[in-house]
Amino acid sequence: MVPELEKATVHMKNPEHVKRVISALRKEGTDKLQVISDFDMTLSRFGFNGRRCPTSHNILDNSRVISEEGRKKLKDLLHYYYPIEIDPNRTMEEKCPLMVEWWTKAHDLLLQQKILKSDIAKIVRDSEVMLRDGVNAFFDQLHQHDIPLFIFSAGVGDVLEEVLRQAEVLHPNVTVVSNYMDFDDQGVLRQFKAPLIHTYNKNNRVLGKTEQFQQLSSRTNIVLLGDSMGDLSMADGVTDAENVLTVGFLNDKVDERRGKYRDAYDIVLEKDETLDVVNGILCYVL
Ligand code: TMP
Ligand code: MG
């Protein structure tokens, strides 16, 4: 059915369930289907040649527009909070206030740096960001078949949109909900727009009764892509969801987190830097 599911990186707790859902998605056609995806470390690569690739926040943190002192403070925050973010032994309830703390402190540091709107394109161009292999086929397939792609990201919206624009995949079927910057009349960053989205509040409450929420709730067959346990609530807003297939990229601390990921995601992709499996499923379904 989908030869890519035979890849060594693929792990499924219940392969029969996966087959059933994929068959239903194909049978029900394109009108009811949508893809909901995380951005950082899901559409973007986690690593390349043994080195970590940057998140949308890291693209800013590592850029020349940030002072040496600011960069050090942002790195210290990352080293303190990232292990908490991915710790399989802490509950989401425990993690939530700590994530709010991380995002708030990081955004406050970025606000001190006088970042210009007009610098974003160059910051992205000069960065080491990489999208996963197969990303063009992924975006192009969805665009061709008019399938909405809803990107729900706790990263920086302006930065990730620019990454997609430069990759020439920001097609009209793509909607992004993320942390967007607010610039003053001189084009200088003055604040981040509310609501704050962090790893563990990606759900219908943070979307509220927005246009994006309306759009999200109207298609009841879903392929959901994420790399964090927090990404699993991204489709919460679709209350009458029918067929949902969740695909989780397990990038880091694989041995410690394998059990929880296999219990939570229908398909787990361990250390797989490609979108091959997702593209194979879409090719079969569309
Ligand atoms: P995502 O929702 O698109 O995956 O983006 C969230 C990621 O951003 C999350 O995994 C942690 C990361 N992050 C940083 O790398 N630096 C930061 O300063 C913050 C606040 C988050
Ligand atoms: Mg992510």
mmCIF file of C-alpha atoms and ligand atoms in Angstrom:
data_model
loop_
_atom_site.group_PDB
_atom_site.id
_atom_site.type_symbol
_atom_site.label_atom_id
_atom_site.label_comp_id
_atom_site.label_asym_id
_atom_site.label_seq_id
_atom_site.Cartn_x
_atom_site.Cartn_y
_atom_site.Cartn_z
ATOM 1 C CA MET A 1 0.000 0.000 0.000
ATOM 2 C CA VAL A 2 2.677 2.479 1.097
ATOM 3 C CA PRO A 3 6.142 0.984 0.524
ATOM 4 C CA GLU A 4 7.784 3.748 2.589
ATOM 5 C CA LEU A 5 6.214 2.230 5.722
ATOM 6 C CA GLU A 6 8.785 -0.578 5.402
ATOM 7 C CA LYS A 7 11.640 1.851 6.117
ATOM 8 C CA ALA A 8 13.805 0.934 9.117
ATOM 9 C CA THR A 9 13.028 4.262 10.774
ATOM 10 C CA VAL A 10 9.291 3.464 10.995
ATOM 11 C CA HIS A 11 7.754 2.129 14.217
ATOM 12 C CA MET A 12 4.058 1.451 14.711
ATOM 13 C CA LYS A 13 2.366 0.135 17.815
ATOM 14 C CA ASN A 14 -0.674 -0.915 15.805
ATOM 15 C CA PRO A 15 0.069 -1.346 12.072
ATOM 16 C CA GLU A 16 -3.476 -2.596 11.384
ATOM 17 C CA HIS A 17 -4.950 0.635 12.749
ATOM 18 C CA VAL A 18 -2.539 2.650 10.586
ATOM 19 C CA LYS A 19 -3.612 0.691 7.496
ATOM 20 C CA ARG A 20 -7.296 1.204 8.303
ATOM 21 C CA VAL A 21 -6.913 4.957 8.723
ATOM 22 C CA ILE A 22 -4.840 5.352 5.540
ATOM 23 C CA SER A 23 -7.460 3.359 3.576
ATOM 24 C CA ALA A 24 -10.245 5.539 4.973
ATOM 25 C CA LEU A 25 -8.362 8.733 4.086
ATOM 26 C CA ARG A 26 -7.980 7.490 0.506
ATOM 27 C CA LYS A 27 -11.573 6.364 0.230
ATOM 28 C CA GLU A 28 -13.064 9.587 1.539
ATOM 29 C CA GLY A 29 -11.156 11.743 -0.927
ATOM 30 C CA THR A 30 -9.583 15.151 -0.811
ATOM 31 C CA ASP A 31 -12.535 17.353 0.200
ATOM 32 C CA LYS A 32 -12.461 16.337 3.846
ATOM 33 C CA LEU A 33 -8.709 16.154 4.246
ATOM 34 C CA GLN A 34 -6.308 18.589 5.873
ATOM 35 C CA VAL A 35 -2.745 18.362 7.130
ATOM 36 C CA ILE A 36 -1.861 19.951 10.459
ATOM 37 C CA SER A 37 1.849 20.257 11.110
ATOM 38 C CA ASP A 38 4.349 21.593 13.577
ATOM 39 C CA PHE A 39 7.282 23.503 12.059
ATOM 40 C CA ASP A 40 10.538 23.324 14.034
ATOM 41 C CA MET A 41 12.157 19.892 13.942
ATOM 42 C CA THR A 42 9.139 18.516 12.041
ATOM 43 C CA LEU A 43 9.238 20.323 8.693
ATOM 44 C CA SER A 44 12.725 21.622 9.440
ATOM 45 C CA ARG A 45 15.634 19.263 9.985
ATOM 46 C CA PHE A 46 16.852 18.337 13.435
ATOM 47 C CA GLY A 47 20.433 17.645 12.386
ATOM 48 C CA PHE A 48 22.822 17.470 9.472
ATOM 49 C CA ASN A 49 26.274 15.808 9.423
ATOM 50 C CA GLY A 50 26.170 15.355 13.179
ATOM 51 C CA ARG A 51 25.342 19.013 13.889
ATOM 52 C CA ARG A 52 22.067 20.410 15.187
ATOM 53 C CA CYS A 53 20.068 22.564 12.794
ATOM 54 C CA PRO A 54 18.510 25.763 14.133
ATOM 55 C CA THR A 55 14.902 26.278 15.193
ATOM 56 C CA SER A 56 13.179 29.477 14.060
ATOM 57 C CA HIS A 57 14.143 31.055 17.409
ATOM 58 C CA ASN A 58 17.755 29.873 16.980
ATOM 59 C CA ILE A 59 17.889 31.494 13.519
ATOM 60 C CA LEU A 60 17.461 34.845 15.260
ATOM 61 C CA ASP A 61 19.607 33.924 18.287
ATOM 62 C CA ASN A 62 22.584 32.965 16.125
ATOM 63 C CA SER A 63 22.341 35.945 13.792
ATOM 64 C CA ARG A 64 24.605 38.964 13.708
ATOM 65 C CA VAL A 65 21.843 41.322 14.824
ATOM 66 C CA ILE A 66 22.045 39.859 18.353
ATOM 67 C CA SER A 67 24.777 41.163 20.663
ATOM 68 C CA GLU A 68 27.337 38.748 22.081
ATOM 69 C CA GLU A 69 25.814 39.130 25.527
ATOM 70 C CA GLY A 70 22.276 38.573 24.231
ATOM 71 C CA ARG A 71 23.374 35.456 22.374
ATOM 72 C CA LYS A 72 24.993 34.018 25.505
ATOM 73 C CA LYS A 73 21.867 34.645 27.577
ATOM 74 C CA LEU A 74 19.630 33.026 24.924
ATOM 75 C CA LYS A 75 21.935 30.006 24.800
ATOM 76 C CA ASP A 76 21.876 29.716 28.597
ATOM 77 C CA LEU A 77 18.058 29.693 28.477
ATOM 78 C CA LEU A 78 18.109 26.963 25.821
ATOM 79 C CA HIS A 79 20.482 24.819 27.858
ATOM 80 C CA TYR A 80 18.342 25.204 30.951
ATOM 81 C CA TYR A 81 14.844 24.817 29.485
ATOM 82 C CA TYR A 82 15.261 22.458 26.500
ATOM 83 C CA PRO A 83 16.041 19.392 28.696
ATOM 84 C CA ILE A 84 12.863 20.218 30.625
ATOM 85 C CA GLU A 85 10.862 20.534 27.391
ATOM 86 C CA ILE A 86 11.783 17.000 26.294
ATOM 87 C CA ASP A 87 11.956 15.311 29.736
ATOM 88 C CA PRO A 88 9.738 12.188 29.538
ATOM 89 C CA ASN A 89 9.508 12.039 33.336
ATOM 90 C CA ARG A 90 7.720 15.344 33.847
ATOM 91 C CA THR A 91 4.040 15.935 33.132
ATOM 92 C CA MET A 92 2.785 18.567 30.698
ATOM 93 C CA GLU A 93 1.167 20.355 33.661
ATOM 94 C CA GLU A 94 4.587 20.645 35.283
ATOM 95 C CA LYS A 95 6.200 21.791 32.063
ATOM 96 C CA CYS A 96 3.634 24.417 31.007
ATOM 97 C CA PRO A 97 4.572 27.239 33.427
ATOM 98 C CA LEU A 98 8.261 26.580 32.771
ATOM 99 C CA MET A 99 7.721 26.863 29.021
ATOM 100 C CA VAL A 100 5.871 30.174 29.525
ATOM 101 C CA GLU A 101 8.921 31.296 31.528
ATOM 102 C CA TRP A 102 11.314 30.248 28.729
ATOM 103 C CA TRP A 103 9.340 31.910 25.929
ATOM 104 C CA THR A 104 8.794 35.092 27.973
ATOM 105 C CA LYS A 105 12.470 35.436 28.878
ATOM 106 C CA ALA A 106 13.624 34.651 25.322
ATOM 107 C CA HIS A 107 11.181 37.131 23.776
ATOM 108 C CA ASP A 108 12.216 39.826 26.283
ATOM 109 C CA LEU A 109 15.852 39.330 25.284
ATOM 110 C CA LEU A 110 14.956 39.537 21.582
ATOM 111 C CA LEU A 111 13.025 42.768 22.222
ATOM 112 C CA GLN A 112 16.202 44.367 23.599
ATOM 113 C CA GLN A 113 18.003 43.770 20.301
ATOM 114 C CA LYS A 114 16.275 46.305 18.027
ATOM 115 C CA ILE A 115 15.598 43.726 15.325
ATOM 116 C CA LEU A 116 14.462 45.271 12.034
ATOM 117 C CA LYS A 117 11.662 43.799 9.933
ATOM 118 C CA SER A 118 13.796 44.497 6.884
ATOM 119 C CA ASP A 119 16.597 42.297 8.317
ATOM 120 C CA ILE A 120 14.540 39.098 8.571
ATOM 121 C CA ALA A 121 15.088 37.920 4.990
ATOM 122 C CA LYS A 122 18.863 38.321 5.279
ATOM 123 C CA ILE A 123 18.942 36.714 8.725
ATOM 124 C CA VAL A 124 17.200 33.661 7.264
ATOM 125 C CA ARG A 125 19.382 33.604 4.145
ATOM 126 C CA ASP A 126 22.560 33.711 6.245
ATOM 127 C CA SER A 127 21.345 31.010 8.669
ATOM 128 C CA GLU A 128 22.025 27.287 8.711
ATOM 129 C CA VAL A 129 18.346 26.335 8.651
ATOM 130 C CA MET A 130 17.478 23.258 6.601
ATOM 131 C CA LEU A 131 14.124 21.767 5.728
ATOM 132 C CA ARG A 132 13.679 17.995 5.708
ATOM 133 C CA ASP A 133 14.486 16.094 2.520
ATOM 134 C CA GLY A 134 11.339 15.783 0.432
ATOM 135 C CA VAL A 135 9.847 19.055 1.625
ATOM 136 C CA ASN A 136 9.220 20.326 -1.916
ATOM 137 C CA ALA A 137 7.299 17.208 -2.911
ATOM 138 C CA PHE A 138 5.303 17.518 0.324
ATOM 139 C CA PHE A 139 4.244 21.144 -0.185
ATOM 140 C CA ASP A 140 3.716 20.702 -3.933
ATOM 141 C CA GLN A 141 1.467 17.648 -3.553
ATOM 142 C CA LEU A 142 -0.756 19.423 -1.060
ATOM 143 C CA HIS A 143 -0.886 22.550 -3.207
ATOM 144 C CA GLN A 144 -1.739 20.608 -6.373
ATOM 145 C CA HIS A 145 -4.625 18.813 -4.686
ATOM 146 C CA ASP A 146 -5.871 21.904 -2.816
ATOM 147 C CA ILE A 147 -5.379 20.335 0.597
ATOM 148 C CA PRO A 148 -5.113 22.926 3.379
ATOM 149 C CA LEU A 149 -1.865 22.788 5.324
ATOM 150 C CA PHE A 150 -2.182 24.309 8.759
ATOM 151 C CA ILE A 151 1.203 25.009 10.367
ATOM 152 C CA PHE A 152 0.837 25.438 14.117
ATOM 153 C CA SER A 153 4.150 26.545 15.559
ATOM 154 C CA ALA A 154 5.538 27.766 18.853
ATOM 155 C CA GLY A 155 8.432 29.217 16.862
ATOM 156 C CA VAL A 156 8.632 32.712 15.353
ATOM 157 C CA GLY A 157 6.028 33.172 12.607
ATOM 158 C CA ASP A 158 7.847 35.887 10.645
ATOM 159 C CA VAL A 159 11.008 33.768 10.551
ATOM 160 C CA LEU A 160 9.428 30.457 9.602
ATOM 161 C CA GLU A 161 7.300 32.111 6.896
ATOM 162 C CA GLU A 162 10.495 33.579 5.452
ATOM 163 C CA VAL A 163 12.155 30.140 5.516
ATOM 164 C CA LEU A 164 9.215 28.738 3.532
ATOM 165 C CA ARG A 165 9.173 31.730 1.170
ATOM 166 C CA GLN A 166 12.867 31.317 0.374
ATOM 167 C CA ALA A 167 12.293 27.606 -0.231
ATOM 168 C CA GLU A 168 9.481 28.643 -2.632
ATOM 169 C CA VAL A 169 6.892 26.473 -0.892
ATOM 170 C CA LEU A 170 4.720 29.112 0.808
ATOM 171 C CA HIS A 171 1.721 28.349 -1.417
ATOM 172 C CA PRO A 172 -1.791 29.824 -0.921
ATOM 173 C CA ASN A 173 -3.077 26.606 0.721
ATOM 174 C CA VAL A 174 -0.724 27.184 3.686
ATOM 175 C CA THR A 175 -1.935 28.881 6.885
ATOM 176 C CA VAL A 176 0.477 29.617 9.716
ATOM 177 C CA VAL A 177 -0.434 30.185 13.347
ATOM 178 C CA SER A 178 2.623 31.092 15.403
ATOM 179 C CA ASN A 179 4.278 33.809 17.489
ATOM 180 C CA TYR A 180 4.347 36.827 15.201
ATOM 181 C CA MET A 181 6.441 39.929 15.735
ATOM 182 C CA ASP A 182 4.950 43.375 16.028
ATOM 183 C CA PHE A 183 7.060 46.185 14.558
ATOM 184 C CA ASP A 184 6.785 49.953 15.209
ATOM 185 C CA ASP A 185 6.514 52.610 12.474
ATOM 186 C CA GLN A 186 10.269 52.512 11.961
ATOM 187 C CA GLY A 187 10.117 48.740 11.402
ATOM 188 C CA VAL A 188 11.789 47.934 14.744
ATOM 189 C CA LEU A 189 10.563 44.946 16.768
ATOM 190 C CA ARG A 190 8.545 46.270 19.716
ATOM 191 C CA GLN A 191 6.673 43.205 20.979
ATOM 192 C CA PHE A 192 5.391 39.754 20.140
ATOM 193 C CA LYS A 193 1.702 39.517 19.331
ATOM 194 C CA ALA A 194 -0.559 37.605 21.707
ATOM 195 C CA PRO A 195 -1.383 34.859 22.415
ATOM 196 C CA LEU A 196 1.945 33.328 23.341
ATOM 197 C CA ILE A 197 2.242 29.871 21.822
ATOM 198 C CA HIS A 198 4.660 27.452 23.488
ATOM 199 C CA THR A 199 5.232 23.718 23.094
ATOM 200 C CA TYR A 200 2.423 22.646 25.396
ATOM 201 C CA ASN A 201 -0.481 24.986 24.626
ATOM 202 C CA LYS A 202 -1.013 24.141 20.955
ATOM 203 C CA ASN A 203 -4.736 23.522 21.249
ATOM 204 C CA ASN A 204 -8.123 25.008 20.468
ATOM 205 C CA ARG A 205 -8.071 27.241 23.559
ATOM 206 C CA VAL A 206 -5.088 29.198 22.265
ATOM 207 C CA LEU A 207 -6.745 29.548 18.840
ATOM 208 C CA GLY A 208 -9.978 30.945 20.308
ATOM 209 C CA LYS A 209 -12.828 31.636 17.924
ATOM 210 C CA THR A 210 -10.560 32.893 15.164
ATOM 211 C CA GLU A 211 -10.862 32.476 11.419
ATOM 212 C CA GLN A 212 -8.061 29.922 11.654
ATOM 213 C CA PHE A 213 -10.101 27.937 14.138
ATOM 214 C CA GLN A 214 -13.099 27.951 11.803
ATOM 215 C CA GLN A 215 -10.913 26.710 8.985
ATOM 216 C CA LEU A 216 -9.366 24.045 11.145
ATOM 217 C CA SER A 217 -12.644 22.650 12.383
ATOM 218 C CA SER A 218 -14.231 22.231 8.949
ATOM 219 C CA ARG A 219 -12.163 19.291 7.631
ATOM 220 C CA THR A 220 -12.586 16.109 9.610
ATOM 221 C CA ASN A 221 -9.917 13.835 8.102
ATOM 222 C CA ILE A 222 -6.494 14.760 9.391
ATOM 223 C CA VAL A 223 -2.858 13.911 8.947
ATOM 224 C CA LEU A 224 -1.019 15.409 11.935
ATOM 225 C CA LEU A 225 2.764 15.832 11.974
ATOM 226 C CA GLY A 226 4.805 16.717 15.035
ATOM 227 C CA ASP A 227 7.986 16.085 16.974
ATOM 228 C CA SER A 228 6.835 16.847 20.503
ATOM 229 C CA MET A 229 4.210 15.259 22.737
ATOM 230 C CA GLY A 230 2.683 18.755 22.832
ATOM 231 C CA ASP A 231 1.994 18.603 19.100
ATOM 232 C CA LEU A 232 -0.661 15.925 19.575
ATOM 233 C CA SER A 233 -3.230 18.485 20.752
ATOM 234 C CA MET A 234 -2.933 20.590 17.572
ATOM 235 C CA ALA A 235 -6.072 18.969 16.121
ATOM 236 C CA ASP A 236 -8.151 19.446 19.302
ATOM 237 C CA GLY A 237 -10.233 22.108 17.592
ATOM 238 C CA VAL A 238 -11.684 19.550 15.202
ATOM 239 C CA THR A 239 -14.322 18.220 17.555
ATOM 240 C CA ASP A 240 -15.969 15.871 15.064
ATOM 241 C CA ALA A 241 -12.718 14.491 13.626
ATOM 242 C CA GLU A 242 -13.313 11.217 11.794
ATOM 243 C CA ASN A 243 -10.031 9.726 10.611
ATOM 244 C CA VAL A 244 -6.850 11.017 12.196
ATOM 245 C CA LEU A 245 -3.369 9.749 11.430
ATOM 246 C CA THR A 246 -0.610 11.051 13.706
ATOM 247 C CA VAL A 247 3.028 10.923 12.646
ATOM 248 C CA GLY A 248 5.707 11.777 15.199
ATOM 249 C CA PHE A 249 9.362 12.490 14.496
ATOM 250 C CA LEU A 250 11.467 11.166 17.365
ATOM 251 C CA ASN A 251 14.679 13.138 16.904
ATOM 252 C CA ASP A 252 16.393 13.321 20.256
ATOM 253 C CA LYS A 253 16.787 11.165 23.398
ATOM 254 C CA VAL A 254 15.388 8.315 21.348
ATOM 255 C CA ASP A 255 15.933 5.473 23.830
ATOM 256 C CA GLU A 256 14.378 7.347 26.750
ATOM 257 C CA ARG A 257 11.339 8.538 24.824
ATOM 258 C CA ARG A 258 10.624 5.613 22.471
ATOM 259 C CA GLY A 259 7.944 4.009 24.668
ATOM 260 C CA LYS A 260 5.916 7.170 25.176
ATOM 261 C CA TYR A 261 6.115 8.130 21.488
ATOM 262 C CA ARG A 262 4.990 4.693 20.328
ATOM 263 C CA ASP A 263 2.043 4.829 22.704
ATOM 264 C CA ALA A 264 1.039 8.322 21.598
ATOM 265 C CA TYR A 265 1.711 8.548 17.847
ATOM 266 C CA ASP A 266 0.300 6.125 15.242
ATOM 267 C CA ILE A 267 3.575 6.229 13.301
ATOM 268 C CA VAL A 268 6.887 7.084 14.943
ATOM 269 C CA LEU A 269 9.848 8.006 12.738
ATOM 270 C CA GLU A 270 13.082 7.506 14.618
ATOM 271 C CA LYS A 271 16.006 9.663 13.523
ATOM 272 C CA ASP A 272 14.488 10.093 10.075
ATOM 273 C CA GLU A 273 15.444 13.440 8.536
ATOM 274 C CA THR A 274 13.138 12.977 5.545
ATOM 275 C CA LEU A 275 9.478 13.408 4.693
ATOM 276 C CA ASP A 276 9.580 10.178 2.657
ATOM 277 C CA VAL A 277 7.011 8.327 4.750
ATOM 278 C CA VAL A 278 4.598 11.260 4.831
ATOM 279 C CA ASN A 279 5.012 11.785 1.080
ATOM 280 C CA GLY A 280 4.394 8.067 0.472
ATOM 281 C CA ILE A 281 1.171 8.191 2.480
ATOM 282 C CA LEU A 282 -0.014 11.350 0.688
ATOM 283 C CA CYS A 283 0.842 9.862 -2.684
ATOM 284 C CA TYR A 284 -1.370 6.865 -1.887
ATOM 285 C CA VAL A 285 -4.197 8.917 -0.384
ATOM 286 C CA LEU A 286 -4.366 11.705 -3.020
HETATM 287 P P1 TMP B 1 7.722 24.439 17.089
HETATM 288 O O1 TMP B 1 6.421 24.502 17.791
HETATM 289 O O2 TMP B 1 7.644 24.992 15.698
HETATM 290 O O3 TMP B 1 8.377 23.114 17.139
HETATM 291 O O4 TMP B 1 8.714 25.480 17.857
HETATM 292 C C1 TMP B 1 9.059 25.374 19.181
HETATM 293 C C2 TMP B 1 10.492 25.016 19.390
HETATM 294 O O5 TMP B 1 11.290 26.184 19.577
HETATM 295 C C3 TMP B 1 10.637 24.225 20.670
HETATM 296 O O6 TMP B 1 10.943 22.902 20.396
HETATM 297 C C4 TMP B 1 11.742 24.915 21.442
HETATM 298 C C5 TMP B 1 12.327 25.901 20.498
HETATM 299 N N1 TMP B 1 12.807 27.160 21.120
HETATM 300 C C6 TMP B 1 14.115 27.547 20.857
HETATM 301 O O7 TMP B 1 14.840 26.856 20.146
HETATM 302 N N2 TMP B 1 14.569 28.722 21.396
HETATM 303 C C7 TMP B 1 13.805 29.518 22.196
HETATM 304 O O8 TMP B 1 14.258 30.576 22.670
HETATM 305 C C8 TMP B 1 12.454 29.095 22.459
HETATM 306 C C9 TMP B 1 11.586 29.940 23.318
HETATM 307 C C10 TMP B 1 12.002 27.918 21.875
HETATM 308 MG MG MG B 2 8.715 21.109 16.906
#
